[in-house]
């Protein structure tokens, strides 16, 4: 088994050096469009196993990943699919020694078709040309199990903000900051993350899109404050205290003063990775 994804950049190593582990599936913890999360026991230890939907047959096989190297380098699916987004993000955290910024991922494993069939999740089946379905071996990530249903509390928010800044500083843009993606104040999901190097995080790409880029890290900061707003809106219903700590001192008030987003979320120590629309604008001015 090889480190994934099979493209240049950060990679996630196989769990247990690629040796197939004995897995005991305990119970399903949750599911979403990215896949399923199960509580499992491996070698006497409890983990959270995130299982991803099937990949194309020409890439995934019982013996590992195969395919034309040039085709792999050129395809955007290895930069966009949740599985590869998570592999790159966790690989980057390990690369820079910052694994504490999110729930620890111990690597990936390849479940056999029999193991997948035993779960009974029909959405993990792959349709065949004859209209029938088949079970395929699937990739799953082995993460620490957080035994808590608490997403976060007010006391955790300052540390969450620091972790977000640190994650941006090392070149990981989450793109999906939501309460559901936190457990005990720890980020547990990078399924929509963009990690450097990334073809859509370059100055050339930004300039070619007339200054528009959907991966401005300030979007993560804005989404974080929106998450706190949403949390507070449901505070009375859930009988929990309001949270006043946020990245912007007062998000709505600042906007009412007609300030720009740069005033509210100024550049910080991770600016060297910031692919904002201003970079594209400066690039075009130089060309003129």
Coordinates of C-alpha atoms in Angstrom, one line a residue:
X1 CA 0.0 0.0 0.0
X2 CA 1.2 3.5 -0.9
X3 CA 0.8 6.9 0.7
X4 CA -2.3 8.7 -0.6
X5 CA -3.3 10.6 -2.6
X6 CA -1.1 9.4 -5.5
X7 CA -0.2 12.9 -6.6
X8 CA 2.5 15.4 -5.6
X9 CA 2.1 17.1 -2.3
X10 CA 1.3 16.0 1.3
X11 CA 0.3 12.3 1.7
X12 CA -1.3 10.1 4.3
X13 CA 0.5 6.9 5.2
X14 CA -1.3 3.6 5.5
X15 CA -2.3 2.5 9.0
X16 CA -0.2 -0.1 10.8
X17 CA 2.4 0.0 7.9
X18 CA -0.2 -1.4 5.5
X19 CA -0.7 -4.6 7.4
X20 CA -4.4 -5.6 7.4
X21 CA -5.8 -5.1 10.9
X22 CA -8.5 -7.2 12.7
X23 CA -11.4 -4.8 13.0
X24 CA -14.4 -5.1 15.2
X25 CA -17.3 -2.8 14.2
X26 CA -19.1 -1.6 17.3
X27 CA -21.7 0.9 16.2
X28 CA -22.3 3.6 13.6
X29 CA -21.6 7.1 14.9
X30 CA -23.0 9.1 12.0
X31 CA -23.2 9.5 8.2
X32 CA -23.3 12.2 5.6
X33 CA -22.5 12.9 1.9
X34 CA -18.8 12.1 2.6
X35 CA -19.5 8.7 3.9
X36 CA -20.0 6.8 7.2
X37 CA -18.3 7.0 10.6
X38 CA -18.1 3.9 12.8
X39 CA -16.8 3.2 16.3
X40 CA -14.4 0.3 15.9
X41 CA -12.0 -1.7 17.9
X42 CA -8.6 -2.4 16.4
X43 CA -5.9 -4.3 18.3
X44 CA -7.8 -3.6 21.6
X45 CA -8.0 0.2 21.0
X46 CA -11.0 2.2 20.2
X47 CA -11.0 4.4 17.0
X48 CA -13.4 6.3 14.8
X49 CA -13.4 4.9 11.3
X50 CA -14.5 7.1 8.5
X51 CA -15.5 5.1 5.4
X52 CA -15.7 6.8 2.0
X53 CA -18.0 5.8 -0.9
X54 CA -16.5 3.7 -3.8
X55 CA -13.9 5.1 -6.1
X56 CA -13.7 4.1 -9.8
X57 CA -12.6 0.5 -10.4
X58 CA -9.6 1.5 -12.5
X59 CA -8.1 3.2 -9.5
X60 CA -9.1 1.0 -6.6
X61 CA -8.2 -2.7 -6.6
X62 CA -7.5 -5.4 -4.0
X63 CA -3.8 -4.9 -4.5
X64 CA -3.8 -1.2 -4.0
X65 CA -4.0 1.9 -6.2
X66 CA -3.2 1.6 -9.9
X67 CA -3.4 3.9 -12.8
X68 CA -1.5 6.0 -15.4
X69 CA 0.7 8.4 -13.6
X70 CA 0.2 11.3 -16.1
X71 CA -3.6 10.9 -16.0
X72 CA -3.5 11.0 -12.2
X73 CA -1.4 14.2 -12.1
X74 CA -3.8 15.9 -14.5
X75 CA -7.1 15.0 -12.9
X76 CA -8.8 17.4 -10.5
X77 CA -10.6 14.7 -8.7
X78 CA -7.6 14.1 -6.5
X79 CA -7.9 17.7 -5.3
X80 CA -11.7 17.8 -4.9
X81 CA -13.0 14.5 -3.6
X82 CA -13.5 14.4 0.2
X83 CA -11.3 11.3 0.7
X84 CA -8.3 13.0 -1.0
X85 CA -9.0 16.3 0.6
X86 CA -8.7 14.7 4.0
X87 CA -5.6 12.7 3.1
X88 CA -3.8 15.8 1.9
X89 CA -4.8 17.9 5.0
X90 CA -3.8 15.2 7.5
X91 CA -0.6 14.6 5.6
X92 CA 0.2 18.3 5.7
X93 CA -0.4 18.4 9.5
X94 CA 2.0 15.5 10.0
X95 CA 4.5 17.0 7.6
X96 CA 4.7 20.2 9.7
X97 CA 4.4 18.6 13.1
X98 CA 1.0 20.2 13.8
X99 CA -1.3 17.1 14.2
X100 CA -2.7 18.6 17.4
X101 CA -4.6 21.2 15.4
X102 CA -7.3 18.5 14.6
X103 CA -8.4 15.1 15.7
X104 CA -5.4 12.8 15.1
X105 CA -5.6 10.6 12.0
X106 CA -3.5 7.4 12.3
X107 CA -3.6 6.6 8.6
X108 CA -5.8 4.8 6.1
X109 CA -6.9 1.2 5.7
X110 CA -8.5 -0.7 2.8
X111 CA -11.6 -2.6 3.8
X112 CA -12.3 -5.8 2.0
X113 CA -15.5 -6.2 0.0
X114 CA -16.7 -8.7 2.7
X115 CA -16.1 -6.2 5.5
X116 CA -18.0 -3.5 3.5
X117 CA -20.9 -5.9 2.8
X118 CA -21.1 -6.8 6.5
X119 CA -21.9 -3.2 7.3
X120 CA -25.2 -3.4 5.3
X121 CA -24.9 0.2 4.0
X122 CA -26.5 0.0 0.6
X123 CA -25.2 3.4 -0.4
X124 CA -21.7 1.9 -0.2
X125 CA -22.5 -0.4 -3.1
X126 CA -21.4 0.3 -6.7
X127 CA -23.9 -0.1 -9.5
X128 CA -23.0 -2.5 -12.4
X129 CA -23.9 -2.1 -16.1
X130 CA -26.5 -4.9 -15.8
X131 CA -28.4 -2.9 -13.2
X132 CA -27.2 -5.0 -10.3
X133 CA -25.0 -3.9 -7.4
X134 CA -21.7 -5.1 -6.1
X135 CA -19.5 -4.6 -3.0
X136 CA -16.0 -3.2 -3.5
X137 CA -13.1 -2.7 -1.2
X138 CA -13.2 0.8 0.2
X139 CA -10.8 3.2 1.8
X140 CA -11.3 4.3 5.4
X141 CA -9.4 6.7 7.7
X142 CA -8.5 5.7 11.2
X143 CA -9.0 8.6 13.6
X144 CA -9.0 9.1 17.4
X145 CA -12.4 8.4 18.9
X146 CA -13.7 11.4 20.9
X147 CA -16.1 10.1 23.5
X148 CA -18.3 13.2 23.7
X149 CA -21.4 14.6 22.1
X150 CA -20.4 18.2 22.9
X151 CA -19.3 20.2 19.9
X152 CA -17.8 23.1 21.8
X153 CA -18.4 25.5 24.6
X154 CA -17.6 29.2 25.2
X155 CA -14.4 28.3 27.0
X156 CA -13.2 26.3 24.0
X157 CA -13.7 29.0 21.4
X158 CA -10.4 31.0 22.0
X159 CA -8.4 27.8 21.5
X160 CA -10.5 26.9 18.4
X161 CA -9.7 30.3 16.9
X162 CA -6.0 29.8 17.5
X163 CA -6.1 26.4 15.9
X164 CA -8.0 27.8 12.9
X165 CA -5.3 30.5 12.4
X166 CA -2.5 27.9 12.8
X167 CA -4.2 25.6 10.2
X168 CA -4.4 28.5 7.7
X169 CA -0.8 29.4 8.4
X170 CA 0.4 25.9 7.3
X171 CA -1.7 26.2 4.1
X172 CA -4.9 24.3 4.9
X173 CA -8.1 26.1 4.0
X174 CA -11.0 24.2 5.6
X175 CA -13.9 25.4 3.5
X176 CA -16.5 23.8 5.8
X177 CA -16.5 25.4 9.2
X178 CA -19.7 24.2 10.9
X179 CA -20.6 23.2 14.4
X180 CA -21.2 19.6 13.3
X181 CA -17.5 19.3 12.3
X182 CA -16.3 20.0 15.9
X183 CA -16.2 17.6 18.8
X184 CA -15.0 18.9 22.2
X185 CA -13.6 22.0 20.4
X186 CA -11.5 19.9 18.0
X187 CA -11.9 19.9 14.2
X188 CA -12.8 16.4 13.0
X189 CA -13.5 16.9 9.3
X190 CA -11.4 18.1 6.3
X191 CA -13.6 16.7 3.6
X192 CA -13.9 20.0 1.8
X193 CA -10.4 21.3 2.6
X194 CA -7.9 22.8 0.1
X195 CA -4.3 22.1 1.0
X196 CA -1.1 23.6 -0.6
X197 CA 0.1 22.8 -3.2
X198 CA -3.2 23.1 -5.0
X199 CA -3.8 24.2 -8.6
X200 CA -6.5 26.6 -7.5
X201 CA -4.4 28.3 -4.9
X202 CA -1.9 29.8 -7.3
X203 CA -1.5 33.5 -8.2
X204 CA -1.8 32.5 -11.9
X205 CA -5.1 30.8 -11.4
X206 CA -6.5 33.7 -9.4
X207 CA -5.4 36.3 -12.0
X208 CA -7.0 34.2 -14.8
X209 CA -10.3 34.3 -13.0
X210 CA -10.6 38.1 -13.2
X211 CA -9.7 38.4 -9.5
X212 CA -12.3 35.9 -8.3
X213 CA -11.2 33.0 -6.1
X214 CA -13.4 30.8 -3.9
X215 CA -10.6 29.8 -1.6
X216 CA -9.8 33.0 0.3
X217 CA -9.0 31.9 3.9
X218 CA -11.0 34.9 5.2
X219 CA -14.0 32.8 4.2
X220 CA -13.0 30.3 7.0
X221 CA -12.9 33.2 9.4
X222 CA -16.3 34.6 8.3
X223 CA -17.8 31.1 8.5
X224 CA -16.4 30.6 12.0
X225 CA -18.2 33.8 13.2
X226 CA -21.3 32.7 11.4
X227 CA -21.1 29.4 13.3
X228 CA -21.0 31.3 16.6
X229 CA -24.0 33.3 15.5
X230 CA -25.9 30.2 14.6
X231 CA -24.9 28.6 18.0
X232 CA -26.2 31.7 19.8
X233 CA -29.5 31.6 17.9
X234 CA -30.2 28.2 19.3
X235 CA -28.8 28.8 22.7
X236 CA -32.2 29.5 24.3
X237 CA -33.7 26.3 22.8
X238 CA -30.8 24.1 23.9
X239 CA -30.5 25.9 27.3
X240 CA -26.9 26.9 26.9
X241 CA -25.1 30.2 27.5
X242 CA -24.3 32.7 24.7
X243 CA -20.8 32.9 23.3
X244 CA -19.4 36.4 22.9
X245 CA -15.9 35.5 21.7
X246 CA -15.4 35.6 18.0
X247 CA -12.8 36.6 15.4
X248 CA -14.4 39.9 14.5
X249 CA -15.2 42.0 17.5
X250 CA -18.8 42.6 16.3
X251 CA -19.5 41.2 12.9
X252 CA -22.9 42.8 12.2
X253 CA -21.9 46.2 13.7
X254 CA -18.8 46.4 11.6
X255 CA -20.8 45.8 8.4
X256 CA -23.3 48.4 9.3
X257 CA -20.4 50.9 9.4
X258 CA -19.8 49.9 5.7
X259 CA -16.3 48.6 6.5
X260 CA -14.7 46.2 4.0
X261 CA -14.0 42.6 4.8
X262 CA -10.3 43.5 5.0
X263 CA -11.1 45.8 7.9
X264 CA -13.0 43.2 9.7
X265 CA -10.7 40.3 9.0
X266 CA -7.2 41.8 8.5
X267 CA -4.3 39.9 7.1
X268 CA -2.5 37.9 9.8
X269 CA 0.6 35.7 10.1
X270 CA -0.7 33.2 7.5
X271 CA -0.8 35.9 4.8
X272 CA 1.9 34.2 2.7
X273 CA -0.6 31.5 1.8
X274 CA -3.5 33.9 1.2
X275 CA -4.8 33.6 -2.4
X276 CA -7.1 36.6 -2.1
X277 CA -8.7 38.5 -4.9
X278 CA -6.3 41.4 -4.2
X279 CA -3.4 39.2 -5.5
X280 CA -5.1 38.8 -8.8
X281 CA -5.8 42.5 -9.1
X282 CA -2.1 43.4 -8.3
X283 CA -1.0 40.8 -10.9
X284 CA -3.1 42.4 -13.7
X285 CA -1.9 45.9 -12.8
X286 CA 1.7 44.7 -13.3
X287 CA 0.9 43.2 -16.6
X288 CA -0.6 46.5 -17.8

